[in-house]
XYZ file of C-alpha atoms in Angstrom:
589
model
C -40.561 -18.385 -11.879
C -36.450 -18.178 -11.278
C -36.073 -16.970 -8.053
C -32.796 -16.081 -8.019
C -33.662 -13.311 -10.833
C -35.792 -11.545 -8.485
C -33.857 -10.995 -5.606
C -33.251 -7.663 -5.172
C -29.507 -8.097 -4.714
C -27.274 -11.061 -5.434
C -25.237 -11.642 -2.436
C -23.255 -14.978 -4.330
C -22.402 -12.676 -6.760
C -21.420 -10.125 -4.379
C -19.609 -12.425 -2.019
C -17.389 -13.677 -5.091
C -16.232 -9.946 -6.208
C -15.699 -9.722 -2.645
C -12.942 -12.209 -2.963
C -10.943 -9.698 -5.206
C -10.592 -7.528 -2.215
C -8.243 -9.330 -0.093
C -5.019 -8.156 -1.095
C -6.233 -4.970 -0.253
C -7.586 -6.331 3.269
C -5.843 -2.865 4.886
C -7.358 -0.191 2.750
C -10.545 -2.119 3.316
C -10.125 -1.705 7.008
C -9.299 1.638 6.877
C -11.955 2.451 4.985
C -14.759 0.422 7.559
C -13.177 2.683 10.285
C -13.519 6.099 8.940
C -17.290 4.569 8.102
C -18.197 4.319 12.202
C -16.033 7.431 12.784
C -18.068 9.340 10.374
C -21.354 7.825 11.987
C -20.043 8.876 15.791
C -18.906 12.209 14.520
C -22.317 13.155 12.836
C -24.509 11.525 15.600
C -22.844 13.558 18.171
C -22.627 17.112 17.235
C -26.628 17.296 17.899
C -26.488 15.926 21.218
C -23.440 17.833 21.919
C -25.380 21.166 20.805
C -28.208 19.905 23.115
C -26.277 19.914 26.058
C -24.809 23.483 25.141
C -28.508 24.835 24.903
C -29.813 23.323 28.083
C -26.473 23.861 29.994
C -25.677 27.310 28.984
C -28.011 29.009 26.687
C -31.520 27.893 28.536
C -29.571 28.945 31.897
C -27.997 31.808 30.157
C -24.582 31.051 31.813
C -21.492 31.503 29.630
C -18.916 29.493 32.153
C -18.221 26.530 29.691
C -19.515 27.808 26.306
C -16.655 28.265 25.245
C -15.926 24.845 25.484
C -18.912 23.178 23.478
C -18.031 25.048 20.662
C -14.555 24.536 20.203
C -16.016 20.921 20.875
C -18.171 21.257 17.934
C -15.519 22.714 15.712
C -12.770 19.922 16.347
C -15.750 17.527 16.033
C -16.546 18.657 12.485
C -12.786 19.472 11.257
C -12.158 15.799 12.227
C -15.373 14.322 10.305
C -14.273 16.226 6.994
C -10.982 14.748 7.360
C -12.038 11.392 7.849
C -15.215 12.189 5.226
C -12.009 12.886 2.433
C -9.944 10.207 3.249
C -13.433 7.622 2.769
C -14.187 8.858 -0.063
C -10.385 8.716 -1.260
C -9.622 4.960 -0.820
C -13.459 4.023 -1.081
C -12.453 5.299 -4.991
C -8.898 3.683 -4.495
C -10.132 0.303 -3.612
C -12.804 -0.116 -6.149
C -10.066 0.960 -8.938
C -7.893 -1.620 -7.458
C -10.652 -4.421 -7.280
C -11.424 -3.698 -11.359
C -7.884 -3.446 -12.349
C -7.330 -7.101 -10.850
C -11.146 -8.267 -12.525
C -10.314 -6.328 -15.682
C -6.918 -8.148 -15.731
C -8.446 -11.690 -15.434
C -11.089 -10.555 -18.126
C -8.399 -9.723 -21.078
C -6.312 -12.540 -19.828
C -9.427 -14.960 -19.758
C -10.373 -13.649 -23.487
C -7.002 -14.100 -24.793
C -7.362 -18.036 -24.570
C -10.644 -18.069 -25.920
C -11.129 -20.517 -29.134
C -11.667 -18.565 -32.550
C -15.018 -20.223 -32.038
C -16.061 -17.588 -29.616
C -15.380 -14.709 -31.157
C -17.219 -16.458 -34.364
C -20.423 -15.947 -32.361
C -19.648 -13.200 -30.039
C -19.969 -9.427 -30.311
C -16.642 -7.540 -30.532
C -18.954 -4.761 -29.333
C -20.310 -6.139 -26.415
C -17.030 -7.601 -25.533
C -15.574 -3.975 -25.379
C -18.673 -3.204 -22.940
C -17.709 -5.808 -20.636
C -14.098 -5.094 -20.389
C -14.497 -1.094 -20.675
C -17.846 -0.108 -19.687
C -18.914 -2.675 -17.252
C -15.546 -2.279 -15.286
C -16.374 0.966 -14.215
C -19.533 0.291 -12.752
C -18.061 -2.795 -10.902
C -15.683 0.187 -9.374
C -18.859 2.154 -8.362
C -19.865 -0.995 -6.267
C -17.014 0.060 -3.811
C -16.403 3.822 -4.459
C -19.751 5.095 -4.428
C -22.155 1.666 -3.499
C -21.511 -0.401 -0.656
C -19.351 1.862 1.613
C -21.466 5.071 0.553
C -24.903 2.715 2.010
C -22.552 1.370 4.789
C -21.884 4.848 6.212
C -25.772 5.998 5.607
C -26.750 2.908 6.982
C -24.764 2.941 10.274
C -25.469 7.189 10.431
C -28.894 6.251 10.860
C -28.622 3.171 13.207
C -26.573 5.682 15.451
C -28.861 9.224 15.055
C -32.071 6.425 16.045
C -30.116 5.443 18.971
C -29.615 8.770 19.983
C -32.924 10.024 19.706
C -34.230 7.263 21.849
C -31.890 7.557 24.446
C -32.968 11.073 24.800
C -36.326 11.417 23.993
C -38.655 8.697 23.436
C -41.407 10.518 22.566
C -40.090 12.878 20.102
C -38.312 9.820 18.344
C -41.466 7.876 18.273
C -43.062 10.194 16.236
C -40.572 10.252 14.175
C -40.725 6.524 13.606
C -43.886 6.714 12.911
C -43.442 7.682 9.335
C -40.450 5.530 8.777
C -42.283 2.031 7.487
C -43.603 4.431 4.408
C -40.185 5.636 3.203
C -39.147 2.226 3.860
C -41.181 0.344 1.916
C -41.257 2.728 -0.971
C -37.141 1.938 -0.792
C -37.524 -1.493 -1.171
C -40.313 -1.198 -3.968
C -37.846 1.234 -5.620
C -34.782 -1.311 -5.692
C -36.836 -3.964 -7.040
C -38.079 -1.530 -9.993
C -34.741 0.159 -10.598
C -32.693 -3.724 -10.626
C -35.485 -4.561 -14.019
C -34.523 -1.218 -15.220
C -30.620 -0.938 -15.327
C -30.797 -4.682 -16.720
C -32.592 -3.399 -19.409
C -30.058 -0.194 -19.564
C -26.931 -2.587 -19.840
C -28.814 -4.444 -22.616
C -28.871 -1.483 -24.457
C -25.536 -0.081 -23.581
C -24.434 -2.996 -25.485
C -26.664 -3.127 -28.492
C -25.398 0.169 -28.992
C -21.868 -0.471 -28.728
C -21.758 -3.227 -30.818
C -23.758 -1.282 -33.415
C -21.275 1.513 -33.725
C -18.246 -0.653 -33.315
C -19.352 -2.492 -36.202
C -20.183 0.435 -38.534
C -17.261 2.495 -37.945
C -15.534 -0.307 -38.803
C -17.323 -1.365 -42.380
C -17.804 2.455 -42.903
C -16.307 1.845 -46.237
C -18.817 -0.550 -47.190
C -21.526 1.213 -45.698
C -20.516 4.558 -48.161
C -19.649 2.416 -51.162
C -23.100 0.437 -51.535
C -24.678 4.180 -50.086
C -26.627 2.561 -47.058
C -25.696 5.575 -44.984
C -29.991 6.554 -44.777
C -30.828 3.158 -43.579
C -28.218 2.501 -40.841
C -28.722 6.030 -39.602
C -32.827 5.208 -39.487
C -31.437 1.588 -37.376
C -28.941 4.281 -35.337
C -31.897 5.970 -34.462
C -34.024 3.433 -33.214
C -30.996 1.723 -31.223
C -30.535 4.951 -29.634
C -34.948 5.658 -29.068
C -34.245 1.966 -26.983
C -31.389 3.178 -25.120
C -32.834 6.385 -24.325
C -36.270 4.988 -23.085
C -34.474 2.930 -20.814
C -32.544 5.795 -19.216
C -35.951 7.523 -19.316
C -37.442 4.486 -17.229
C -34.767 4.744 -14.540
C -35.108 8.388 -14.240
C -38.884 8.119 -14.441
C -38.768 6.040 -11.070
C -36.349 7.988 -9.694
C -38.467 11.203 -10.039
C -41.407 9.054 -8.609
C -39.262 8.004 -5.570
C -37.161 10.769 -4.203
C -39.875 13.079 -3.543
C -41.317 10.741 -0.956
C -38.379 11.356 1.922
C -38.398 14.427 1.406
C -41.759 15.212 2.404
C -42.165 12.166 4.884
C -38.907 14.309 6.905
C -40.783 17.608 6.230
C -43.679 15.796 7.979
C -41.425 14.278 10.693
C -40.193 17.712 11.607
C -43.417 19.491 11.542
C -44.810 17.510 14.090
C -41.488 17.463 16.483
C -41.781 21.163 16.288
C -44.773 21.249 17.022
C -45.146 18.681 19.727
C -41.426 19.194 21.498
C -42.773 22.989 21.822
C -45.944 21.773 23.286
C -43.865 20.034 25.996
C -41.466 22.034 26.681
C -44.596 24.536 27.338
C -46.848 22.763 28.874
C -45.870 19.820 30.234
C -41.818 20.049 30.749
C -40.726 16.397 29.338
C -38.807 17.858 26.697
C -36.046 20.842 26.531
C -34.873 23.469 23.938
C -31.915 21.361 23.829
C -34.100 17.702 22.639
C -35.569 20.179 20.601
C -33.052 21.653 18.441
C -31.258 18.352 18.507
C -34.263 16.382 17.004
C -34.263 19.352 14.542
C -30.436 18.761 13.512
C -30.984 14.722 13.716
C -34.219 14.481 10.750
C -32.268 15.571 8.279
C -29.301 13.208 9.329
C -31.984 10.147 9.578
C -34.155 10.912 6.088
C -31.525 12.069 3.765
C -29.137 9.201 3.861
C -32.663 7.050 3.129
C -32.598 8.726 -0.073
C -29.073 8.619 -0.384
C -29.282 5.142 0.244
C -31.793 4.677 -2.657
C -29.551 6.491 -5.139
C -26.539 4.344 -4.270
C -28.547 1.492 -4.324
C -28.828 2.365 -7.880
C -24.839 2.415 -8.348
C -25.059 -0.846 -6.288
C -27.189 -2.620 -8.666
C -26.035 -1.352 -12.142
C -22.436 -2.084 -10.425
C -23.444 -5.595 -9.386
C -25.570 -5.841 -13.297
C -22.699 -5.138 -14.660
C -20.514 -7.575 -12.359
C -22.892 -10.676 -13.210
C -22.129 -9.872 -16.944
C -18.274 -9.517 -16.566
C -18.569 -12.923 -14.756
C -20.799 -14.910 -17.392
C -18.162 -14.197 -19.613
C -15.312 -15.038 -17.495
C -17.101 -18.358 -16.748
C -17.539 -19.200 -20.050
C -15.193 -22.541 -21.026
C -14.008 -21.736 -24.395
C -10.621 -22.053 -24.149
C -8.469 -24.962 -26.096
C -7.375 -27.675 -23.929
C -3.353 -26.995 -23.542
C -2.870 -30.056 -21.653
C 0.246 -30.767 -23.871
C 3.579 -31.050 -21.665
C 6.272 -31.561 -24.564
C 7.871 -27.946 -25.723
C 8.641 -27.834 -29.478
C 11.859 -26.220 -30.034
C 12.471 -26.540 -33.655
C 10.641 -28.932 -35.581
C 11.320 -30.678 -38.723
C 8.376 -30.365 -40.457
C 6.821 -33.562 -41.226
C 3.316 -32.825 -41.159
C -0.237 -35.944 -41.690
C -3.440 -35.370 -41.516
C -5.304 -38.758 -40.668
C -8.614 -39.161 -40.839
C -9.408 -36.093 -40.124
C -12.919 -34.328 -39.190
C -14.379 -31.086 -38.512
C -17.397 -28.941 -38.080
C -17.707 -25.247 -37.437
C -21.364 -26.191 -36.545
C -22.223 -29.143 -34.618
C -23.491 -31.913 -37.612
C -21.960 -29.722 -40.398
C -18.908 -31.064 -41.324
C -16.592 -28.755 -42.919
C -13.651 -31.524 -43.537
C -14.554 -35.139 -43.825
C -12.339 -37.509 -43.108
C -8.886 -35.710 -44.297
C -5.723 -37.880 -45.159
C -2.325 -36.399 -46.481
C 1.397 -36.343 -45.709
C 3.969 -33.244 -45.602
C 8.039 -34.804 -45.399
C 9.830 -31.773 -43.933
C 11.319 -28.893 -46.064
C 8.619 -29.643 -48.715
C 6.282 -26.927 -50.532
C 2.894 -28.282 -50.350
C -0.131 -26.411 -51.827
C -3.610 -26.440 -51.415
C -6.310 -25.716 -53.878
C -10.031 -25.771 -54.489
C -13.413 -23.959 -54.327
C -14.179 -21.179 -51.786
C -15.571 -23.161 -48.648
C -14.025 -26.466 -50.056
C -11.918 -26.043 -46.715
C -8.317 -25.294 -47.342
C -8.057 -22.359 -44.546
C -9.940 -24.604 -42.185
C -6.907 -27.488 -42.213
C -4.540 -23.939 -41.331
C -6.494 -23.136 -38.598
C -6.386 -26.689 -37.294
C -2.858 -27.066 -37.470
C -2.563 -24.410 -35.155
C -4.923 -25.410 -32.848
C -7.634 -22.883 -33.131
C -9.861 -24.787 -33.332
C -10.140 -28.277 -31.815
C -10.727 -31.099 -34.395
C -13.990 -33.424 -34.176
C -11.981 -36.999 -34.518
C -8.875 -38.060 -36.056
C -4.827 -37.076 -35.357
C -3.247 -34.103 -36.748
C 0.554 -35.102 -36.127
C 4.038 -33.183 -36.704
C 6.849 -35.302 -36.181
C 4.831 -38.080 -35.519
C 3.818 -36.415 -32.807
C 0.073 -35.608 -31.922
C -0.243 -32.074 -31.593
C -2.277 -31.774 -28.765
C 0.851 -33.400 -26.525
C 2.544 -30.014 -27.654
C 1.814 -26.796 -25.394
C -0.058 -24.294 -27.854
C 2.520 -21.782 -26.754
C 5.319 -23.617 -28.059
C 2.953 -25.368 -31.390
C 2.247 -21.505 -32.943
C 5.476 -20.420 -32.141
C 6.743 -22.996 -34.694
C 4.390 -21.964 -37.324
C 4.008 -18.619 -38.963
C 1.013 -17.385 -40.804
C 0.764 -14.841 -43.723
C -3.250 -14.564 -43.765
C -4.818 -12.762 -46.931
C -7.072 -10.327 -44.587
C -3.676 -8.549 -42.849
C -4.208 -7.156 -39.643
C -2.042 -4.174 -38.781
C -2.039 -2.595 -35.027
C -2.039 1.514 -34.709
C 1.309 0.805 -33.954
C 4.720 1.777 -35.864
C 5.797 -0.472 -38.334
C 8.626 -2.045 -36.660
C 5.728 -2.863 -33.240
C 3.707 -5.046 -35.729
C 6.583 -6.855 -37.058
C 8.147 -8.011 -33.729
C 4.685 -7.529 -31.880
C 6.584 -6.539 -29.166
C 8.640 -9.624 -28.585
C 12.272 -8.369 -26.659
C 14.474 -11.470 -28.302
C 13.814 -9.801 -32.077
C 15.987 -6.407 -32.313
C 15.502 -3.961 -34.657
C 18.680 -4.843 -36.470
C 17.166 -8.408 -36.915
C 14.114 -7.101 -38.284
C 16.413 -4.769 -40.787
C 18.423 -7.954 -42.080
C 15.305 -9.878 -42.344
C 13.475 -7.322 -44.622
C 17.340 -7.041 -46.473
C 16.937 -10.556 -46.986
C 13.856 -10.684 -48.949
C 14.064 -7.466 -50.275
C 11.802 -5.103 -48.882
C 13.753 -3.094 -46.945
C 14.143 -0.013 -49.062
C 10.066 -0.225 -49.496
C 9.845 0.038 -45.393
C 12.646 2.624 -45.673
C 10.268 5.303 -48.103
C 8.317 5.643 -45.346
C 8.184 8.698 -43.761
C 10.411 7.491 -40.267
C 10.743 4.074 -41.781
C 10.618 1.527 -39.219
C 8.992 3.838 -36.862
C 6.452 5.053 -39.362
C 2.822 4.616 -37.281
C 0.383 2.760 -39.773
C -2.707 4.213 -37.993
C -5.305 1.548 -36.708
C -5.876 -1.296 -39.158
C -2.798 -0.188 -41.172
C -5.091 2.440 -42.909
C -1.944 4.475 -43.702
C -1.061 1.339 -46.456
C -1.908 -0.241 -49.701
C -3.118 -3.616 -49.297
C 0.250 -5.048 -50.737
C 2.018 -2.594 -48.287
C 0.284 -4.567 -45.743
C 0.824 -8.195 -46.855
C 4.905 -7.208 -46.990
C 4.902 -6.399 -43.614
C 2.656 -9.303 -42.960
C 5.077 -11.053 -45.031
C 8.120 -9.889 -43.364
C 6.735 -10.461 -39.341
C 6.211 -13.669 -40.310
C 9.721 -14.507 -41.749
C 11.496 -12.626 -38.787
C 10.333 -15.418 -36.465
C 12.522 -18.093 -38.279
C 9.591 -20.543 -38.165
C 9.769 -24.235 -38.612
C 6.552 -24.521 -40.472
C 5.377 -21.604 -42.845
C 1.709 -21.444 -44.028
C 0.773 -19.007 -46.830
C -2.821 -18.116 -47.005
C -4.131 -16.358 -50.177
C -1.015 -14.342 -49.501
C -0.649 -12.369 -52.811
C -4.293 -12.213 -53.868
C -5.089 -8.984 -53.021
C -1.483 -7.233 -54.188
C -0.616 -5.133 -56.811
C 1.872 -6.640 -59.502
C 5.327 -5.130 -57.607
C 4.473 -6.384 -54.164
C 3.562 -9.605 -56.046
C 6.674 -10.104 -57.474
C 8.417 -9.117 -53.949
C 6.438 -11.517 -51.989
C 7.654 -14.604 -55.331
C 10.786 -13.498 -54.585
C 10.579 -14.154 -50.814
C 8.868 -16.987 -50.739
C 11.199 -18.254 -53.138
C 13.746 -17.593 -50.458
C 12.333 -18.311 -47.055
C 10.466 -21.970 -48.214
C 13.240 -23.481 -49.416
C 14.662 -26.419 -47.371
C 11.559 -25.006 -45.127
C 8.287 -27.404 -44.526
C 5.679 -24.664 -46.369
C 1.664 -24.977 -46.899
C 0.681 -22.759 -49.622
C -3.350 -22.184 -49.976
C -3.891 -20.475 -53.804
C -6.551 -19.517 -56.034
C -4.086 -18.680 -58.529
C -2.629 -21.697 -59.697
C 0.609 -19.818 -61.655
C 1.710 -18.948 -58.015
C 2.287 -22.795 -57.014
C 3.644 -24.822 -60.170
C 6.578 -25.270 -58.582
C 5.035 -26.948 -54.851
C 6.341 -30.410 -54.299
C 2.968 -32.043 -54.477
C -0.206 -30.042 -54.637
C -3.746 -31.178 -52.629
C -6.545 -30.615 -54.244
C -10.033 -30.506 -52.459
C -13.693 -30.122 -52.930
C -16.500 -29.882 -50.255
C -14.432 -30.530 -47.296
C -13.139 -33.699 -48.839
C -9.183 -34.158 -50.831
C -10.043 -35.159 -54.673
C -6.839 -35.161 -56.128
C -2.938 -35.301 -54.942
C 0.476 -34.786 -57.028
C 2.230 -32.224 -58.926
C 1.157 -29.993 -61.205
C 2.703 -31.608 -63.889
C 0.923 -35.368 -62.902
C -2.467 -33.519 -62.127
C -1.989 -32.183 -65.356
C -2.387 -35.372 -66.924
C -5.409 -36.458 -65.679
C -7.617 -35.021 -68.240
C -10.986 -35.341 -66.234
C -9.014 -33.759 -63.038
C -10.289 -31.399 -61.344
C -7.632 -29.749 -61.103
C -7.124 -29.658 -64.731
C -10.262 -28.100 -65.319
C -9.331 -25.609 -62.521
C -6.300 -24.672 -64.749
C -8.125 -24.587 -68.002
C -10.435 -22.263 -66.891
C -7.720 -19.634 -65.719
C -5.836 -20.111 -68.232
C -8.043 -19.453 -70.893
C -9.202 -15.936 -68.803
C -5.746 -15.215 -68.633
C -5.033 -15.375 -72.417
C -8.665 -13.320 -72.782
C -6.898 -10.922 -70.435
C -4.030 -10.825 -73.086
């Protein structure tokens, strides 16, 4: 059995997050001092009542009364001050821990390879970064300084007790080792539980995420009854898990209660007996020991209940760290800065796999001389988008050199590499954002004016213009508030604004209507020439006039040359390729 998944609390793991609180090292110490202030403050206003009793009310003398309760007053004006000012910057600190853990998270994610997010849940993702966060915050706002306090409230009221009254405080012991072992039984329970709550936090997450997101497919093939019946059964899972954690709570918090009923019973009973009959105890011990059972019993099951905070915090920390941990980021070991490139572009010997011993591209040879218009062509999965997404380093390559300028890509920082190239990718991807934000993405050095004379230049600037607000017309998440070919102009256009050195054109007018067609000819026409271009096409009429045109088949090249010499070969492949269209274009006529 693994060990280290039983313990009841992970102190590595806890001793790590820990690290994310030294640059708030005075807060922290603040916030330890108000913790044995609070503990003095509530451990003394029982013994300070006791003295009042036997001093004043058991001798019925009023010279100093007075006194004790202003005393008592200050003493309890001063622990609600220092009781709001814990609970303030316990709050503030955790907030500040998860900002800087949240921060490394999104920053961490942001250089992970496409790979990851291949095989990774965008739902879960959002848990960790969202979700999880706020229960790493509970660690320190309502966790560890919340059991700190409880903790060192008791260790003072037990003190206390003993000092003045052994007796009475030994039956009150006495039932301690119960509640205490019911605690620890409890946290080992409650850790199995909130794993399997996070578990389904997540599975639920993702679920929605994912169907609010193909909603339209989900209505369109009318599968609305069966992923409602899988919503329901995600949600059964999630809610039995609550259930379980509640379930044990219900079982457990009953216990101190009646253990400190018990407790104060018998003090009652015996400190009255003493001070009776035998004298070893006074009215003050008594109603002291009556204020201090409460103050030693409740923070036991306070402790318990932010025990639970503790562990779905530190469940929830363990997560967020897995995936910070995880190496998945490209090697940007490259120390050369590409500031405008040329645009010769090889391929040599070239191999790939998306899956370890499934080659996608298999040994991949080709040339591109700068301000050439080379396209690609060839079957869905023959692997023309994969050679794209190599290029710019998403992925890394299994052997061979992928070179531009004669110079091996991976010397190149990926910063400076994709800055050179710009991508116009058939699936467009639009942020809620105006439509002047998902042109420049945010990036100070391109004005508004820039992005005007760019969209002037290739002629959509009167389309962006019929917008209601124009530039500044919010497209609504996914650019929902657009046609498709609405989409692939702006795509088109943030693309062309960058000035790029290399321009790569991926299915880019297959899913456009007829106008936005022609806009995007027109602009390509325009922004590839004396440009380095890669053009990947199904549509063959769209890349007649490329400088030489690659054509490939199950991840290997078959055919190279232009469309007039492919032509020619009258067993090509890609002669066949342009039979067949053309023939369902003139059945189209």
């Amino acid at each position: 059995m693994n060990k280290t998944k039983e313990n009841i609390f992970d102190f590595s793991l806890f001793k790590r997050l820990f690290q994310f609180i030294k640059p708030y090292k005075t807060v922290f110490v603040g916030v330890l001092l108000s913790v044995i202030l609070i503990a003095v403050l509530s451990a003394a206003s029982p013994f300070v009542l006791s003295y009042a009793i036997d001093e004043n009310v058991a001798q019925k003398k009023e010279d100093g009364f007075l006194f004790f309760v202003l005393l008592m007053i200050g003493m309890l004006l001063l622990e609600t001050v220092f009781q709001l000012l814990f609970i303030f910057y316990a709050a503030w600190l955790g907030q500040s821990v998860v900002k800087d853990v949240r921060v490394m998270l999104f920053n961490h994610m942001l250089k992970f390879k496409m790979k990851y997010y291949d095989n990774s849940s965008v739902g879960t993702l959002i848990t960790r970064a969202v979700t999880d966060m706020e229960r790493i915050a509970d660690i320190f706002g309502q966790g560890l300084f919340m059991i700190s306090r409880d903790l060192l409230v008791m260790l003072v009221v037990s003190g206390l007790m003993i000092v003045m009254n052994w007796q009475l405080s030994l039956i009150v012991f006495i039932t301690m080792p119960i509640v205490l072992y019911a605690t620890r039984i409890f946290q080992k329970y409650m850790k199995k539980a909130f794993e399997e709550v996070r578990t389904e936090v997540s599975n639920l997450n993702s679920f929605v995420q994912e169907r609010v997101t193909g909603m339209k497919i989900l209505q369109l093939f009318t599968r609305e009854e069966t992923e409602y019946t899988k919503f329901k059964a995600i949600n059964e899972r999630h809610k039995a898990g609550w259930l379980k954690t509640i379930w044990y709570n219900s079982i457990f918090f009953p216990i101190p209660e009646l253990l400190s009923s018990v407790a104060l019973g018998l003090v009652v009973w015996y400190g009255g007996l003493n001070i009776v009959l035998e004298g070893t105890a006074t009215q003050g011990d008594l109603f002291a020991f009556v204020m201090m059972i409460p103050k030693l019993f409740r923070p036991l099951r306070q402790i318990a209940d932010k025990f639970n905070t503790l562990q779905m915090g530190m469940v929830a920390a363990k997560r967020v760290f897995r995936v910070i941990d995880t190496t998945s980021q490209i090697d940007d070991t490259g120390t050369l800065e590409a500031q405008n490139f040329k645009g010769d572009i090889s391929f040599k010997n070239v191999t790939f796999s998306y899956v370890d011993n499934e080659l996608v591209l298999k040994g991949i040879n080709f040339e591109v001389k700068a301000g050439e218009t080379v396209a690609i062509v060839g079957a869905t999965g023959a692997g023309k988008s994969t050679i794209i997404n190599l290029l710019n380093r998403f992925y890394e390559i299994n052997s061979g050199v992928i070179a531009i300028d004669t110079i091996d890509i991976k010397e190149v920082t990926l910063k400076s590499l994709r800055s050179q190239i710009a991508v116009v990718l058939q699936d467009v991807f639009l942020f809620a954002d105006t439509v002047l934000a998902n042109i420049t993405l945010n990036n100070p050095e391109i004005s508004e004016v820039d992005v005007q004379q760019a969209a002037k230049d290739i002629g959509i600037h009167d389309f962006i213009m019929s917008l209601p607000g124009g530039y500044h017309y919010n497209v609504k998440e996914r650019g929902a508030m657009l046609s498709s070919g609405q989409r692939q102009l702006i795509s088109f256009l943030r693309a062309y604004v960058t000035n790029p050195s290399i321009l790569v054109l991926d299915e880019a007018t297959s899913s456009v209507d007829s106008y936005s067609e022609q806009l995007i000819q027109n602009a390509t026409d325009k922004i590839t020439k004396d440009r380095t271009s890669i053009v990947i096409a199904h549509r063959l009429a769209t890349i007649q006039k490329a400088d030489k045109i690659i054509v490939m088949d199950s991840g290997h090249i078959v055919e190279q040359g232009t469309h007039s010499e492919l032509l020619k070969n009258e067993n090509g492949y890609y002669r066949n390729l342009y039979e067949v269209q053309f023939l369902k274009a003139e059945a189209v006529e």
